[in-house]
Coordinates of C-alpha atoms in Angstrom, one line a residue:
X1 CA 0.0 0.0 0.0
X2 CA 2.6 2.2 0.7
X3 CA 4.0 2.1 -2.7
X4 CA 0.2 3.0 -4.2
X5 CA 0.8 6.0 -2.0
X6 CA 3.7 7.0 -3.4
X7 CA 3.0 6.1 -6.9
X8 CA -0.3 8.6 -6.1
X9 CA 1.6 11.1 -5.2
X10 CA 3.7 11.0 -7.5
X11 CA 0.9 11.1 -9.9
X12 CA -1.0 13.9 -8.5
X13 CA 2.3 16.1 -8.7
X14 CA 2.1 15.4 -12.5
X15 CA -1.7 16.5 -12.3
X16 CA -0.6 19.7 -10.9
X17 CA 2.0 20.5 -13.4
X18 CA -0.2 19.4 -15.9
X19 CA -3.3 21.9 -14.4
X20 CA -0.8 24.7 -14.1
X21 CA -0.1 24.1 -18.1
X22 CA -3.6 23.7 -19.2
X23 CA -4.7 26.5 -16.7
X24 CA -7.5 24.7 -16.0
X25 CA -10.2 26.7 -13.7
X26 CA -11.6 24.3 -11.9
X27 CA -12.8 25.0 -8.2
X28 CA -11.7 22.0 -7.2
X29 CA -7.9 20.0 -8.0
X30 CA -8.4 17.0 -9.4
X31 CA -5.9 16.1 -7.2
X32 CA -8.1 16.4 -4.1
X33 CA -10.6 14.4 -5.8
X34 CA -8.1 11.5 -6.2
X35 CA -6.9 10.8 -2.7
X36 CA -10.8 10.6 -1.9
X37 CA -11.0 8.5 -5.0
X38 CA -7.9 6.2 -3.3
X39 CA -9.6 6.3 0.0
X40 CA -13.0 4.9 -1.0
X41 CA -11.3 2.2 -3.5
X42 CA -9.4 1.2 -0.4
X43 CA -12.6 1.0 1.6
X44 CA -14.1 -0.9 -0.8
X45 CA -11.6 -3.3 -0.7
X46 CA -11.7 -4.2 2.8
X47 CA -15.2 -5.1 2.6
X48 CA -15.2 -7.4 -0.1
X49 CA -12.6 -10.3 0.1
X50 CA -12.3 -11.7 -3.6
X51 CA -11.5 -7.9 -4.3
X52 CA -8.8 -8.3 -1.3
X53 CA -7.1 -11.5 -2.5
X54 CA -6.6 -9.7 -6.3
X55 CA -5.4 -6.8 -4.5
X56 CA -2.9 -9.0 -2.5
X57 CA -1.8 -10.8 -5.6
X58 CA -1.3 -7.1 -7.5
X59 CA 2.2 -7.4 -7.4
X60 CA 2.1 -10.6 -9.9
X61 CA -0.5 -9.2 -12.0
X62 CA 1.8 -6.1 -12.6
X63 CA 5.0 -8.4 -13.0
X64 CA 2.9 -10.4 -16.5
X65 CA 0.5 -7.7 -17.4
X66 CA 1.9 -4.2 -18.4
X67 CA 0.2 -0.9 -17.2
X68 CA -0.6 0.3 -21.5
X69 CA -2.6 -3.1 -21.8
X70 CA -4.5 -2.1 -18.4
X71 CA -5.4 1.0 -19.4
X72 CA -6.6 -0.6 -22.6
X73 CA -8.9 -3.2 -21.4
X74 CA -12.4 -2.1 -20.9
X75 CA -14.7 -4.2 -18.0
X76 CA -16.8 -6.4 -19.7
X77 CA -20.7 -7.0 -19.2
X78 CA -19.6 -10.3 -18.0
X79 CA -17.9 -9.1 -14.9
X80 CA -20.0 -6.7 -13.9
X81 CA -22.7 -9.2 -14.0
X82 CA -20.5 -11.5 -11.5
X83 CA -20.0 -8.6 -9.0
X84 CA -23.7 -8.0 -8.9
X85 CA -24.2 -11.2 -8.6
X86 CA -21.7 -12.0 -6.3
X87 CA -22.8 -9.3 -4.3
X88 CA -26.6 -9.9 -5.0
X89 CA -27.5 -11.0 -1.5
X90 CA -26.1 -8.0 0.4
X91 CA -27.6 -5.7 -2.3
X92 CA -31.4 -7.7 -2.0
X93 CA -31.0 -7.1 2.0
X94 CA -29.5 -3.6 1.6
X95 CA -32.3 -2.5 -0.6
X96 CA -35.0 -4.5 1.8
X97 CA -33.5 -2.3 5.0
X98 CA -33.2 1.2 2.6
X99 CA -37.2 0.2 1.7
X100 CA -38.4 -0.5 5.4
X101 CA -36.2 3.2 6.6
X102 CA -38.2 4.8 3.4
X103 CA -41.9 3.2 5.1
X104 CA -41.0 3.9 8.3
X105 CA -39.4 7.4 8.0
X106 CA -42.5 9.4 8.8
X107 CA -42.7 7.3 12.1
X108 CA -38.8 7.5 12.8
X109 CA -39.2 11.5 12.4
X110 CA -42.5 11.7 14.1
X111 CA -42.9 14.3 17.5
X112 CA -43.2 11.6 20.1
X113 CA -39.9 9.8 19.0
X114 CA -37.6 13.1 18.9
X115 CA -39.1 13.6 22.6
X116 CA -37.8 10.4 23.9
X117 CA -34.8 12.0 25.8
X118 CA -37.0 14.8 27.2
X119 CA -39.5 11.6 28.6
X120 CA -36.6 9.8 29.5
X121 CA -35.8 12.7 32.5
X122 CA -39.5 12.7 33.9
X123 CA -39.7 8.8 33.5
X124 CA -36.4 9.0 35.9
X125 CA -38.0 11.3 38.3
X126 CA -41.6 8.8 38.2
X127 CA -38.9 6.1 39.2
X128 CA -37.4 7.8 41.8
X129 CA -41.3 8.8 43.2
X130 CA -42.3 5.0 43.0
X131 CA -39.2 3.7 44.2
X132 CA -40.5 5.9 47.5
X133 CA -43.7 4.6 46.9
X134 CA -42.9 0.9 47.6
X135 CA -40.7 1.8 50.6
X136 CA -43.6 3.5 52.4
X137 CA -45.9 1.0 51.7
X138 CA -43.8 -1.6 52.9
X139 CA -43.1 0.5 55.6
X140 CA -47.6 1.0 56.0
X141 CA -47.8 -3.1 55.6
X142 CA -45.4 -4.0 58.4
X143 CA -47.3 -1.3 60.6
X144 CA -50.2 -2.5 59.6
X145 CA -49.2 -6.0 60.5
X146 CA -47.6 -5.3 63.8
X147 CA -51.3 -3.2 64.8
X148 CA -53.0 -6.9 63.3
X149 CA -51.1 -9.1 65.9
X150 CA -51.4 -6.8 68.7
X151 CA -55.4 -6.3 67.8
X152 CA -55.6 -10.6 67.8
X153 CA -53.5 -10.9 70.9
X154 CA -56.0 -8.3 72.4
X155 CA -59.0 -10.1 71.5
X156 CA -57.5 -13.8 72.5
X157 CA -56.5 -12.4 76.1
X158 CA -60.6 -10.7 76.3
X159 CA -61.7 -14.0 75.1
X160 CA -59.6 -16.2 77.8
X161 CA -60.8 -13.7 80.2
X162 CA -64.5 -14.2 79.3
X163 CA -64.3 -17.5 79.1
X164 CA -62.6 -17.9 82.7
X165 CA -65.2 -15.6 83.6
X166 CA -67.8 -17.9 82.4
X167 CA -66.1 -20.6 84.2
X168 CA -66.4 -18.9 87.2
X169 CA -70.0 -17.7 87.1
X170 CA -71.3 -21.2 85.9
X171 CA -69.3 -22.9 88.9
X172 CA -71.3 -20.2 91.7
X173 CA -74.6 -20.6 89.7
X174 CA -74.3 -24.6 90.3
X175 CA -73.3 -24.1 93.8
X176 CA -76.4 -21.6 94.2
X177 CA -78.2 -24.1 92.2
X178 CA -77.3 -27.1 94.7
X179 CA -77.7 -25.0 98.0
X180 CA -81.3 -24.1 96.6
X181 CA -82.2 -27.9 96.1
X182 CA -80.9 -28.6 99.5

């Protein structure tokens, strides 16, 4: 790579002197234009790996074919047909996602959606206020279940104390009962 970075440098000095001659009044070099060229065909290489493997092997292609017959050979229809299709499954799902983001855009860009972040802070703060929520009324249950027990333990100690009572008043009415038949 570092060799295609010279040899484009190179080049786009040679583009330069060649603009300067010309006086071409462009508003942008074409030099400028060729490193993002260079960038992108380097992208596009790391994302497809039969590109990759012809890129690794570049060095032997230059050795048998010679830069004039390069520049003379035109891509057949052929091989572009075999990079769309080799490509043809990325491109079908590509095109499927790009068609659901076109259907869905009006949704994606609708008011409630951009106010997310705003509903996120007042969704925190409803958190926070039923976090406190459930501790006080845990805090209300256990109250309520200590006044519970102490309400039954009340009302078990009246009813053993009535029933002794009863106990008592049953034993003296026999007693009266049996000093009345005697």
């Amino acid at each position: 790579m570092d060799t295609s970075l010279e040899l484009l440098n190179s080049l786009e000095e040679r583009v330069r002197a060649l603009e300067a001659q010309v006086g071409a009044e462009a508003t942008e070099p074409v030099t400028n234009d060729l490193v993002g060229k260079f960038k992108n065909l380097n992208k596009l290489i790391e994302e497809h790996d039969h590109v990759k493997n012809i890129w690794a092997n570049y060095a032997e292609i230059e050795k048998v074919v010679s830069f004039s017959q390069v520049e003379n050979l035109e891509p057949l229809d052929v091989s572009r047909a075999q990079v769309i299709l080799a490509d043809e499954e990325r491109l079908k799902d590509m095109g499927r996602k790009y068609d659901s983001i076109r259907r869905n855009e009006e949704c994606l860009n609708s008011k409630p959606l951009q106010d997310v972040p705003n509903s996120m802070e007042k969704l925190q703060s409803l958190k926070a206020l039923h976090i406190d929520q459930i501790n006080a009324s845990e805090e209300h249950k256990r109250r309520v279940m200590n006044i519970l027990e102490a309400y039954n333990t009340v009302v078990m100690l009246i009813s053993k104390q009535f029933m002794e009572w009863d106990a008592v008043l049953t034993s003296l009415e026999r007693e009266k009962a049996l000093a009345a038949s005697k």
